[in-house]
């Protein structure tokens, strides 16, 4: 616990303004947050004079909900008539299985073409995939169930299942927003703004989870409280940012997840080769390579690829002065300013402490590269 505070204080001293801390629903993480003073209704920890909002990773929460839904029927308050009269409904996984069978028996039109057996009966590895959870708790599945009920193919009680799936679809859109524009016409998939209704949706979902019950489950699942905790945290973050920074008009909620961080560390790990325990200098070198290559080594794992096309924007002023290229229309001469001392000193700074053989190879490579650059510059200057 002391080490965590030391790290956070070092970040603040370095000029980083930490607003949010995100982690998964592991019991150790939750106990640590509670010991630091965070709670469901006030998910904030205090570090010196700074307040840090704590939330749980929303893709992880979605997987937890789907895994619970696989095992237990869910009783919750929902609309039971077309006049929006409220009552208790029971959502059942068996309704989704029935819909899947009916949907795939139609040779002309399928409401949810992406659904497969792995969505309905995932194995241990498949339960870890966020995509499978998001696809089955989606608008297309909810719409399909509504249609089958209207046609008399499914029982009317299945409307509770469709309502719950529709709510979870809107919720995940709201906490996974990544674009300033509407995506597929879904209003909550756009970035959070005052006019988008995200805060109203979050309040509805909090009320839903507070009254929701997993039937025959002997204890209260941590993820049920985790959703309320996280939505409270997102509300606090939004109010804090818009109050302190008047220029902030929207918030991409996908940025407040573990995926961007996991993508970064995966890229650093890739840049460090097969070294699973890099030194500090090796980690810094891997981080520099990751940033300067626009996170070029991100793979296709279980993480959503975060849009990082503009990651170099803040480095343009730093990088542009290093190279001065001018082209004259009259004689098409090319002038390149390159400081040899800067090249050598930069390489020496980043050269790892290693054995003599590695240092010799690095030195040879440096001299060879410098020699090639000099020859290229001479050729260009004579043209």
mmCIF file of C-alpha atoms in Angstrom:
data_model
loop_
_atom_site.group_PDB
_atom_site.id
_atom_site.type_symbol
_atom_site.label_atom_id
_atom_site.label_comp_id
_atom_site.label_asym_id
_atom_site.label_seq_id
_atom_site.Cartn_x
_atom_site.Cartn_y
_atom_site.Cartn_z
ATOM 1 C CA UNK A 1 0.000 0.000 0.000
ATOM 2 C CA UNK A 2 2.862 2.360 0.887
ATOM 3 C CA UNK A 3 4.553 1.627 -2.444
ATOM 4 C CA UNK A 4 1.368 2.574 -4.303
ATOM 5 C CA UNK A 5 1.266 5.969 -2.605
ATOM 6 C CA UNK A 6 4.962 6.473 -3.376
ATOM 7 C CA UNK A 7 4.385 5.759 -7.063
ATOM 8 C CA UNK A 8 1.385 8.097 -7.195
ATOM 9 C CA UNK A 9 3.292 10.864 -5.439
ATOM 10 C CA UNK A 10 6.177 10.455 -7.893
ATOM 11 C CA UNK A 11 3.698 10.840 -10.764
ATOM 12 C CA UNK A 12 2.294 14.042 -9.291
ATOM 13 C CA UNK A 13 5.813 15.409 -8.656
ATOM 14 C CA UNK A 14 6.685 14.689 -12.295
ATOM 15 C CA UNK A 15 3.767 16.849 -13.410
ATOM 16 C CA UNK A 16 1.249 14.127 -14.244
ATOM 17 C CA UNK A 17 -2.323 14.905 -13.236
ATOM 18 C CA UNK A 18 -3.908 11.563 -12.373
ATOM 19 C CA UNK A 19 -7.674 11.727 -12.476
ATOM 20 C CA UNK A 20 -8.803 8.085 -12.628
ATOM 21 C CA UNK A 21 -7.508 4.703 -11.503
ATOM 22 C CA UNK A 22 -8.917 1.587 -13.214
ATOM 23 C CA UNK A 23 -8.554 -2.075 -12.293
ATOM 24 C CA UNK A 24 -10.457 -5.345 -12.658
ATOM 25 C CA UNK A 25 -12.803 -6.870 -10.088
ATOM 26 C CA UNK A 26 -10.204 -9.063 -8.412
ATOM 27 C CA UNK A 27 -10.916 -9.315 -4.693
ATOM 28 C CA UNK A 28 -7.460 -8.022 -3.773
ATOM 29 C CA UNK A 29 -7.990 -4.871 -5.836
ATOM 30 C CA UNK A 30 -11.365 -4.122 -4.287
ATOM 31 C CA UNK A 31 -10.107 -4.672 -0.739
ATOM 32 C CA UNK A 32 -7.173 -2.364 -1.411
ATOM 33 C CA UNK A 33 -9.472 0.383 -2.701
ATOM 34 C CA UNK A 34 -11.716 0.041 0.346
ATOM 35 C CA UNK A 35 -8.704 0.271 2.671
ATOM 36 C CA UNK A 36 -7.693 3.461 0.867
ATOM 37 C CA UNK A 37 -11.107 4.985 1.629
ATOM 38 C CA UNK A 38 -13.079 4.332 -1.558
ATOM 39 C CA UNK A 39 -16.649 3.029 -1.442
ATOM 40 C CA UNK A 40 -19.557 2.305 -3.787
ATOM 41 C CA UNK A 41 -21.229 5.674 -3.226
ATOM 42 C CA UNK A 42 -17.954 7.631 -3.047
ATOM 43 C CA UNK A 43 -15.354 5.801 -5.190
ATOM 44 C CA UNK A 44 -12.544 8.268 -4.521
ATOM 45 C CA UNK A 45 -9.157 7.903 -2.834
ATOM 46 C CA UNK A 46 -7.101 10.822 -1.540
ATOM 47 C CA UNK A 47 -3.361 11.078 -2.162
ATOM 48 C CA UNK A 48 -1.969 14.166 -0.503
ATOM 49 C CA UNK A 49 -3.987 17.080 -1.837
ATOM 50 C CA UNK A 50 -5.213 15.101 -4.854
ATOM 51 C CA UNK A 51 -8.431 13.120 -5.327
ATOM 52 C CA UNK A 52 -8.311 10.076 -7.623
ATOM 53 C CA UNK A 53 -11.536 8.487 -8.836
ATOM 54 C CA UNK A 54 -11.508 4.681 -8.861
ATOM 55 C CA UNK A 55 -13.495 2.567 -11.313
ATOM 56 C CA UNK A 56 -13.520 -1.048 -12.465
ATOM 57 C CA UNK A 57 -12.732 -2.142 -16.001
ATOM 58 C CA UNK A 58 -16.061 -2.126 -17.863
ATOM 59 C CA UNK A 59 -15.253 -4.908 -20.394
ATOM 60 C CA UNK A 60 -14.345 -7.116 -17.418
ATOM 61 C CA UNK A 61 -17.656 -6.215 -15.739
ATOM 62 C CA UNK A 62 -19.551 -7.142 -18.908
ATOM 63 C CA UNK A 63 -17.885 -10.568 -19.000
ATOM 64 C CA UNK A 64 -18.732 -11.117 -15.334
ATOM 65 C CA UNK A 65 -22.380 -10.256 -15.974
ATOM 66 C CA UNK A 66 -22.594 -12.631 -18.964
ATOM 67 C CA UNK A 67 -20.962 -15.433 -16.961
ATOM 68 C CA UNK A 68 -23.497 -14.973 -14.164
ATOM 69 C CA UNK A 69 -26.363 -14.855 -16.665
ATOM 70 C CA UNK A 70 -25.198 -18.226 -18.002
ATOM 71 C CA UNK A 71 -25.745 -19.780 -14.577
ATOM 72 C CA UNK A 72 -28.643 -17.870 -13.034
ATOM 73 C CA UNK A 73 -31.979 -16.419 -14.070
ATOM 74 C CA UNK A 74 -32.211 -12.709 -13.324
ATOM 75 C CA UNK A 75 -35.138 -11.048 -11.575
ATOM 76 C CA UNK A 76 -35.407 -7.288 -12.031
ATOM 77 C CA UNK A 77 -37.825 -4.382 -12.373
ATOM 78 C CA UNK A 78 -38.834 -3.705 -15.969
ATOM 79 C CA UNK A 79 -41.619 -2.497 -18.244
ATOM 80 C CA UNK A 80 -44.284 -5.196 -18.480
ATOM 81 C CA UNK A 81 -46.831 -3.388 -20.690
ATOM 82 C CA UNK A 82 -46.744 -1.137 -23.736
ATOM 83 C CA UNK A 83 -47.802 1.738 -21.439
ATOM 84 C CA UNK A 84 -44.470 1.420 -19.584
ATOM 85 C CA UNK A 85 -46.086 0.011 -16.459
ATOM 86 C CA UNK A 86 -43.380 -1.364 -14.179
ATOM 87 C CA UNK A 87 -43.291 -4.841 -12.696
ATOM 88 C CA UNK A 88 -40.947 -7.729 -12.015
ATOM 89 C CA UNK A 89 -39.657 -9.778 -14.918
ATOM 90 C CA UNK A 90 -37.310 -12.766 -15.072
ATOM 91 C CA UNK A 91 -34.643 -12.874 -17.770
ATOM 92 C CA UNK A 92 -33.511 -16.376 -18.752
ATOM 93 C CA UNK A 93 -30.559 -17.641 -20.775
ATOM 94 C CA UNK A 94 -32.885 -20.323 -22.160
ATOM 95 C CA UNK A 95 -34.785 -17.578 -23.995
ATOM 96 C CA UNK A 96 -31.590 -16.641 -25.852
ATOM 97 C CA UNK A 97 -31.008 -20.280 -26.797
ATOM 98 C CA UNK A 98 -34.562 -20.559 -28.109
ATOM 99 C CA UNK A 99 -34.135 -17.376 -30.125
ATOM 100 C CA UNK A 100 -30.880 -18.717 -31.608
ATOM 101 C CA UNK A 101 -32.603 -21.917 -32.762
ATOM 102 C CA UNK A 102 -35.531 -20.021 -34.306
ATOM 103 C CA UNK A 103 -33.300 -17.405 -35.904
ATOM 104 C CA UNK A 104 -31.067 -19.961 -37.598
ATOM 105 C CA UNK A 105 -34.017 -21.970 -38.901
ATOM 106 C CA UNK A 106 -35.103 -19.027 -41.066
ATOM 107 C CA UNK A 107 -33.517 -19.434 -44.530
ATOM 108 C CA UNK A 108 -34.390 -15.880 -45.641
ATOM 109 C CA UNK A 109 -33.426 -13.544 -42.805
ATOM 110 C CA UNK A 110 -31.309 -13.795 -39.651
ATOM 111 C CA UNK A 111 -31.467 -11.138 -36.920
ATOM 112 C CA UNK A 112 -28.142 -12.048 -35.303
ATOM 113 C CA UNK A 113 -25.858 -13.592 -37.970
ATOM 114 C CA UNK A 114 -22.774 -13.349 -35.757
ATOM 115 C CA UNK A 115 -24.140 -15.699 -33.069
ATOM 116 C CA UNK A 116 -22.500 -19.112 -32.866
ATOM 117 C CA UNK A 117 -22.509 -22.030 -30.461
ATOM 118 C CA UNK A 118 -19.531 -20.484 -28.676
ATOM 119 C CA UNK A 119 -21.723 -17.523 -27.704
ATOM 120 C CA UNK A 120 -24.329 -19.764 -26.069
ATOM 121 C CA UNK A 121 -22.063 -22.349 -24.443
ATOM 122 C CA UNK A 122 -18.604 -20.792 -24.121
ATOM 123 C CA UNK A 123 -15.748 -22.826 -22.690
ATOM 124 C CA UNK A 124 -13.325 -21.458 -20.106
ATOM 125 C CA UNK A 125 -11.153 -19.706 -22.697
ATOM 126 C CA UNK A 126 -14.105 -18.285 -24.607
ATOM 127 C CA UNK A 127 -15.549 -16.847 -21.398
ATOM 128 C CA UNK A 128 -12.534 -14.528 -21.342
ATOM 129 C CA UNK A 129 -13.438 -12.930 -24.681
ATOM 130 C CA UNK A 130 -15.226 -9.608 -24.357
ATOM 131 C CA UNK A 131 -16.412 -9.774 -27.961
ATOM 132 C CA UNK A 132 -18.538 -12.850 -27.315
ATOM 133 C CA UNK A 133 -20.220 -11.193 -24.334
ATOM 134 C CA UNK A 134 -20.851 -7.951 -26.228
ATOM 135 C CA UNK A 135 -22.283 -9.733 -29.274
ATOM 136 C CA UNK A 136 -24.833 -11.780 -27.357
ATOM 137 C CA UNK A 137 -25.854 -8.857 -25.110
ATOM 138 C CA UNK A 138 -26.539 -6.721 -28.156
ATOM 139 C CA UNK A 139 -29.284 -4.689 -29.811
ATOM 140 C CA UNK A 140 -29.655 -7.194 -32.663
ATOM 141 C CA UNK A 141 -30.385 -10.060 -30.246
ATOM 142 C CA UNK A 142 -32.883 -7.943 -28.276
ATOM 143 C CA UNK A 143 -34.629 -6.821 -31.476
ATOM 144 C CA UNK A 144 -34.773 -10.401 -32.702
ATOM 145 C CA UNK A 145 -36.425 -11.609 -29.496
ATOM 146 C CA UNK A 146 -38.960 -8.774 -29.642
ATOM 147 C CA UNK A 147 -39.830 -9.832 -33.201
ATOM 148 C CA UNK A 148 -40.188 -13.517 -32.309
ATOM 149 C CA UNK A 149 -42.503 -12.589 -29.418
ATOM 150 C CA UNK A 150 -44.631 -10.400 -31.710
ATOM 151 C CA UNK A 151 -44.929 -13.269 -34.207
ATOM 152 C CA UNK A 152 -45.937 -15.712 -31.478
ATOM 153 C CA UNK A 153 -42.777 -17.828 -31.880
ATOM 154 C CA UNK A 154 -41.560 -17.093 -28.343
ATOM 155 C CA UNK A 155 -43.473 -16.762 -25.043
ATOM 156 C CA UNK A 156 -44.438 -13.289 -23.866
ATOM 157 C CA UNK A 157 -42.359 -13.724 -20.693
ATOM 158 C CA UNK A 158 -39.245 -13.510 -22.903
ATOM 159 C CA UNK A 159 -39.837 -9.752 -23.152
ATOM 160 C CA UNK A 160 -38.011 -9.433 -19.824
ATOM 161 C CA UNK A 161 -34.950 -11.076 -21.378
ATOM 162 C CA UNK A 162 -35.112 -8.737 -24.382
ATOM 163 C CA UNK A 163 -35.479 -5.700 -22.099
ATOM 164 C CA UNK A 164 -32.456 -6.688 -20.025
ATOM 165 C CA UNK A 165 -30.306 -7.358 -23.096
ATOM 166 C CA UNK A 166 -31.340 -3.986 -24.572
ATOM 167 C CA UNK A 167 -30.358 -2.224 -21.327
ATOM 168 C CA UNK A 168 -26.966 -3.971 -21.231
ATOM 169 C CA UNK A 169 -26.374 -3.050 -24.870
ATOM 170 C CA UNK A 170 -27.052 0.639 -24.144
ATOM 171 C CA UNK A 171 -24.890 0.455 -21.019
ATOM 172 C CA UNK A 172 -21.889 -0.994 -22.819
ATOM 173 C CA UNK A 173 -22.299 1.563 -25.613
ATOM 174 C CA UNK A 174 -22.214 4.295 -22.969
ATOM 175 C CA UNK A 175 -19.091 3.051 -21.175
ATOM 176 C CA UNK A 176 -17.287 2.085 -24.405
ATOM 177 C CA UNK A 177 -17.850 5.273 -26.432
ATOM 178 C CA UNK A 178 -14.972 6.199 -28.722
ATOM 179 C CA UNK A 179 -16.296 8.521 -31.429
ATOM 180 C CA UNK A 180 -17.752 12.050 -31.556
ATOM 181 C CA UNK A 181 -20.310 10.864 -34.112
ATOM 182 C CA UNK A 182 -23.201 8.438 -33.940
ATOM 183 C CA UNK A 183 -22.188 4.874 -34.744
ATOM 184 C CA UNK A 184 -24.807 2.717 -36.448
ATOM 185 C CA UNK A 185 -27.427 5.210 -35.201
ATOM 186 C CA UNK A 186 -26.852 4.262 -31.521
ATOM 187 C CA UNK A 187 -26.938 7.445 -29.465
ATOM 188 C CA UNK A 188 -24.968 6.157 -26.475
ATOM 189 C CA UNK A 189 -22.041 4.980 -28.588
ATOM 190 C CA UNK A 190 -21.033 8.600 -29.148
ATOM 191 C CA UNK A 191 -18.682 10.369 -26.748
ATOM 192 C CA UNK A 192 -20.223 11.496 -23.488
ATOM 193 C CA UNK A 193 -21.543 15.091 -23.574
ATOM 194 C CA UNK A 194 -24.123 17.123 -21.711
ATOM 195 C CA UNK A 195 -26.660 16.568 -24.497
ATOM 196 C CA UNK A 196 -26.163 12.812 -25.028
ATOM 197 C CA UNK A 197 -28.124 11.552 -22.029
ATOM 198 C CA UNK A 198 -25.344 9.363 -20.646
ATOM 199 C CA UNK A 199 -25.860 10.578 -17.073
ATOM 200 C CA UNK A 200 -29.584 9.794 -17.262
ATOM 201 C CA UNK A 201 -28.797 6.317 -18.593
ATOM 202 C CA UNK A 202 -26.237 5.720 -15.849
ATOM 203 C CA UNK A 203 -28.819 6.626 -13.195
ATOM 204 C CA UNK A 204 -31.329 4.179 -14.708
ATOM 205 C CA UNK A 205 -28.764 1.397 -14.811
ATOM 206 C CA UNK A 206 -27.693 2.029 -11.212
ATOM 207 C CA UNK A 207 -31.298 1.650 -10.095
ATOM 208 C CA UNK A 208 -31.545 -1.509 -12.191
ATOM 209 C CA UNK A 209 -28.526 -3.136 -10.551
ATOM 210 C CA UNK A 210 -29.494 -2.094 -7.038
ATOM 211 C CA UNK A 211 -32.770 -4.012 -7.374
ATOM 212 C CA UNK A 212 -31.514 -6.817 -9.606
ATOM 213 C CA UNK A 213 -31.355 -10.359 -8.187
ATOM 214 C CA UNK A 214 -29.554 -13.448 -9.487
ATOM 215 C CA UNK A 215 -31.988 -16.204 -8.550
ATOM 216 C CA UNK A 216 -30.565 -19.114 -6.524
ATOM 217 C CA UNK A 217 -27.207 -17.357 -6.194
ATOM 218 C CA UNK A 218 -26.200 -17.760 -2.534
ATOM 219 C CA UNK A 219 -24.197 -14.535 -2.279
ATOM 220 C CA UNK A 220 -24.213 -11.119 -3.934
ATOM 221 C CA UNK A 221 -21.836 -11.172 -6.919
ATOM 222 C CA UNK A 222 -19.121 -8.489 -6.641
ATOM 223 C CA UNK A 223 -19.741 -7.313 -10.221
ATOM 224 C CA UNK A 224 -23.290 -6.241 -9.304
ATOM 225 C CA UNK A 225 -21.840 -3.685 -6.888
ATOM 226 C CA UNK A 226 -18.985 -3.066 -9.296
ATOM 227 C CA UNK A 227 -21.311 -1.620 -11.946
ATOM 228 C CA UNK A 228 -22.828 0.854 -9.476
ATOM 229 C CA UNK A 229 -19.329 1.764 -8.213
ATOM 230 C CA UNK A 230 -18.066 2.373 -11.756
ATOM 231 C CA UNK A 231 -21.038 4.430 -12.925
ATOM 232 C CA UNK A 232 -20.761 6.625 -9.836
ATOM 233 C CA UNK A 233 -17.082 7.059 -10.644
ATOM 234 C CA UNK A 234 -17.748 8.046 -14.267
ATOM 235 C CA UNK A 235 -20.263 10.660 -13.115
ATOM 236 C CA UNK A 236 -17.679 12.142 -10.716
ATOM 237 C CA UNK A 237 -14.994 12.185 -13.432
ATOM 238 C CA UNK A 238 -17.291 13.953 -15.885
ATOM 239 C CA UNK A 239 -18.387 16.605 -13.381
ATOM 240 C CA UNK A 240 -14.809 17.176 -12.211
ATOM 241 C CA UNK A 241 -13.332 17.537 -15.708
ATOM 242 C CA UNK A 242 -16.048 19.814 -17.056
ATOM 243 C CA UNK A 243 -15.920 22.014 -13.959
ATOM 244 C CA UNK A 244 -12.135 22.342 -13.809
ATOM 245 C CA UNK A 245 -11.493 22.510 -17.561
ATOM 246 C CA UNK A 246 -14.052 24.629 -19.398
ATOM 247 C CA UNK A 247 -12.657 23.553 -22.772
ATOM 248 C CA UNK A 248 -13.639 19.901 -22.200
ATOM 249 C CA UNK A 249 -16.958 19.292 -23.925
ATOM 250 C CA UNK A 250 -16.880 15.506 -24.392
ATOM 251 C CA UNK A 251 -15.377 12.373 -22.890
ATOM 252 C CA UNK A 252 -14.379 9.167 -24.679
ATOM 253 C CA UNK A 253 -15.298 6.588 -22.063
ATOM 254 C CA UNK A 254 -13.338 3.839 -23.838
ATOM 255 C CA UNK A 255 -10.168 5.650 -22.752
ATOM 256 C CA UNK A 256 -11.049 4.867 -19.127
ATOM 257 C CA UNK A 257 -10.428 1.142 -19.495
ATOM 258 C CA UNK A 258 -7.530 -1.237 -19.063
ATOM 259 C CA UNK A 259 -7.287 -1.972 -22.800
ATOM 260 C CA UNK A 260 -5.153 1.079 -23.755
ATOM 261 C CA UNK A 261 -2.748 0.319 -20.899
ATOM 262 C CA UNK A 262 -2.591 -3.380 -21.766
ATOM 263 C CA UNK A 263 -1.982 -2.481 -25.412
ATOM 264 C CA UNK A 264 0.891 -0.196 -24.390
ATOM 265 C CA UNK A 265 2.527 -2.802 -22.167
ATOM 266 C CA UNK A 266 2.049 -5.446 -24.846
ATOM 267 C CA UNK A 267 3.821 -3.196 -27.333
ATOM 268 C CA UNK A 268 6.660 -2.541 -24.874
ATOM 269 C CA UNK A 269 6.983 -6.265 -24.218
ATOM 270 C CA UNK A 270 7.193 -6.882 -27.955
ATOM 271 C CA UNK A 271 9.943 -4.265 -28.291
ATOM 272 C CA UNK A 272 11.919 -5.961 -25.499
ATOM 273 C CA UNK A 273 12.087 -9.232 -27.418
ATOM 274 C CA UNK A 274 11.795 -12.391 -25.356
ATOM 275 C CA UNK A 275 12.894 -10.630 -22.173
ATOM 276 C CA UNK A 276 10.081 -11.124 -19.649
ATOM 277 C CA UNK A 277 11.872 -9.145 -16.921
ATOM 278 C CA UNK A 278 13.396 -6.038 -18.529
ATOM 279 C CA UNK A 279 15.554 -3.585 -16.617
ATOM 280 C CA UNK A 280 14.427 0.005 -16.133
ATOM 281 C CA UNK A 281 16.552 1.234 -19.031
ATOM 282 C CA UNK A 282 15.256 -1.531 -21.305
ATOM 283 C CA UNK A 283 11.670 -0.670 -20.359
ATOM 284 C CA UNK A 284 12.264 3.023 -21.105
ATOM 285 C CA UNK A 285 13.827 2.141 -24.455
ATOM 286 C CA UNK A 286 10.829 -0.075 -25.284
ATOM 287 C CA UNK A 287 8.452 2.719 -24.288
ATOM 288 C CA UNK A 288 10.246 5.223 -26.519
ATOM 289 C CA UNK A 289 10.098 2.823 -29.446
ATOM 290 C CA UNK A 290 6.388 2.200 -28.801
ATOM 291 C CA UNK A 291 5.570 5.917 -28.759
ATOM 292 C CA UNK A 292 7.693 6.833 -31.776
ATOM 293 C CA UNK A 293 6.312 3.947 -33.829
ATOM 294 C CA UNK A 294 2.693 4.871 -33.078
ATOM 295 C CA UNK A 295 2.212 1.650 -31.097
ATOM 296 C CA UNK A 296 3.064 -0.293 -34.241
ATOM 297 C CA UNK A 297 3.428 -3.703 -32.559
ATOM 298 C CA UNK A 298 -0.075 -3.990 -31.082
ATOM 299 C CA UNK A 299 -1.419 -7.469 -31.769
ATOM 300 C CA UNK A 300 -4.902 -8.879 -31.987
ATOM 301 C CA UNK A 301 -5.443 -10.088 -28.435
ATOM 302 C CA UNK A 302 -8.456 -9.743 -26.166
ATOM 303 C CA UNK A 303 -8.048 -5.965 -26.010
ATOM 304 C CA UNK A 304 -9.904 -3.468 -28.161
ATOM 305 C CA UNK A 305 -7.443 -1.620 -30.393
ATOM 306 C CA UNK A 306 -7.422 1.995 -29.259
ATOM 307 C CA UNK A 307 -7.204 4.713 -31.901
ATOM 308 C CA UNK A 308 -3.644 6.044 -31.592
ATOM 309 C CA UNK A 309 -3.131 7.743 -34.961
ATOM 310 C CA UNK A 310 -2.474 11.061 -33.230
ATOM 311 C CA UNK A 311 -0.106 9.762 -30.573
ATOM 312 C CA UNK A 312 2.830 11.652 -32.120
ATOM 313 C CA UNK A 313 1.057 15.022 -32.271
ATOM 314 C CA UNK A 314 2.759 16.312 -29.146
ATOM 315 C CA UNK A 315 6.165 15.242 -30.437
ATOM 316 C CA UNK A 316 6.068 17.120 -33.755
ATOM 317 C CA UNK A 317 7.673 20.250 -32.369
ATOM 318 C CA UNK A 318 10.351 18.111 -30.739
ATOM 319 C CA UNK A 319 11.099 16.037 -33.827
ATOM 320 C CA UNK A 320 10.806 18.580 -36.627
ATOM 321 C CA UNK A 321 13.785 20.807 -35.637
ATOM 322 C CA UNK A 322 16.093 17.776 -35.731
ATOM 323 C CA UNK A 323 15.737 17.528 -39.500
ATOM 324 C CA UNK A 324 15.633 20.535 -41.796
ATOM 325 C CA UNK A 325 14.756 19.567 -45.348
ATOM 326 C CA UNK A 326 14.337 22.271 -47.997
ATOM 327 C CA UNK A 327 13.687 21.731 -51.673
ATOM 328 C CA UNK A 328 14.272 24.432 -54.267
ATOM 329 C CA UNK A 329 12.102 24.380 -57.364
ATOM 330 C CA UNK A 330 14.909 25.933 -59.428
ATOM 331 C CA UNK A 331 17.755 23.496 -58.899
ATOM 332 C CA UNK A 332 15.944 20.829 -56.839
ATOM 333 C CA UNK A 333 18.799 20.918 -54.321
ATOM 334 C CA UNK A 334 18.302 19.100 -51.061
ATOM 335 C CA UNK A 335 19.837 20.295 -47.804
ATOM 336 C CA UNK A 336 19.915 18.047 -44.776
ATOM 337 C CA UNK A 337 21.201 19.265 -41.431
ATOM 338 C CA UNK A 338 22.329 16.398 -39.266
ATOM 339 C CA UNK A 339 24.490 16.728 -36.164
ATOM 340 C CA UNK A 340 26.817 13.707 -35.798
ATOM 341 C CA UNK A 341 27.448 14.445 -32.135
ATOM 342 C CA UNK A 342 23.718 14.330 -31.395
ATOM 343 C CA UNK A 343 23.413 10.977 -33.135
ATOM 344 C CA UNK A 344 26.326 9.459 -31.212
ATOM 345 C CA UNK A 345 25.261 10.873 -27.837
ATOM 346 C CA UNK A 346 21.678 9.676 -28.318
ATOM 347 C CA UNK A 347 22.825 6.184 -29.187
ATOM 348 C CA UNK A 348 25.241 6.105 -26.254
ATOM 349 C CA UNK A 349 22.503 7.178 -23.841
ATOM 350 C CA UNK A 350 20.241 4.337 -24.934
ATOM 351 C CA UNK A 351 22.938 1.666 -25.228
ATOM 352 C CA UNK A 352 22.275 -1.007 -22.628
ATOM 353 C CA UNK A 353 24.863 -2.126 -20.170
ATOM 354 C CA UNK A 354 25.757 -5.470 -21.649
ATOM 355 C CA UNK A 355 28.651 -7.789 -22.348
ATOM 356 C CA UNK A 356 31.578 -6.819 -24.531
ATOM 357 C CA UNK A 357 30.265 -8.675 -27.559
ATOM 358 C CA UNK A 358 26.947 -6.797 -27.581
ATOM 359 C CA UNK A 359 28.689 -3.443 -27.081
ATOM 360 C CA UNK A 360 31.085 -4.199 -29.915
ATOM 361 C CA UNK A 361 28.170 -5.056 -32.217
ATOM 362 C CA UNK A 362 26.369 -1.862 -31.245
ATOM 363 C CA UNK A 363 29.472 0.226 -31.810
ATOM 364 C CA UNK A 364 30.078 -1.325 -35.226
ATOM 365 C CA UNK A 365 26.450 -0.756 -36.232
ATOM 366 C CA UNK A 366 26.626 2.883 -35.125
ATOM 367 C CA UNK A 367 29.801 3.604 -37.072
ATOM 368 C CA UNK A 368 28.415 1.846 -40.160
ATOM 369 C CA UNK A 369 25.168 3.823 -40.020
ATOM 370 C CA UNK A 370 27.048 7.109 -39.589
ATOM 371 C CA UNK A 371 29.312 6.292 -42.528
ATOM 372 C CA UNK A 372 26.361 5.500 -44.788
ATOM 373 C CA UNK A 373 24.626 8.743 -43.794
ATOM 374 C CA UNK A 374 27.723 10.794 -44.592
ATOM 375 C CA UNK A 375 28.044 9.215 -48.049
ATOM 376 C CA UNK A 376 24.352 9.839 -48.756
ATOM 377 C CA UNK A 377 24.719 13.504 -47.753
ATOM 378 C CA UNK A 378 27.738 13.964 -50.013
ATOM 379 C CA UNK A 379 25.872 12.480 -52.964
ATOM 380 C CA UNK A 380 22.868 14.730 -52.328
ATOM 381 C CA UNK A 381 25.029 17.867 -51.913
ATOM 382 C CA UNK A 382 26.739 17.295 -55.299
ATOM 383 C CA UNK A 383 23.432 16.946 -57.188
#
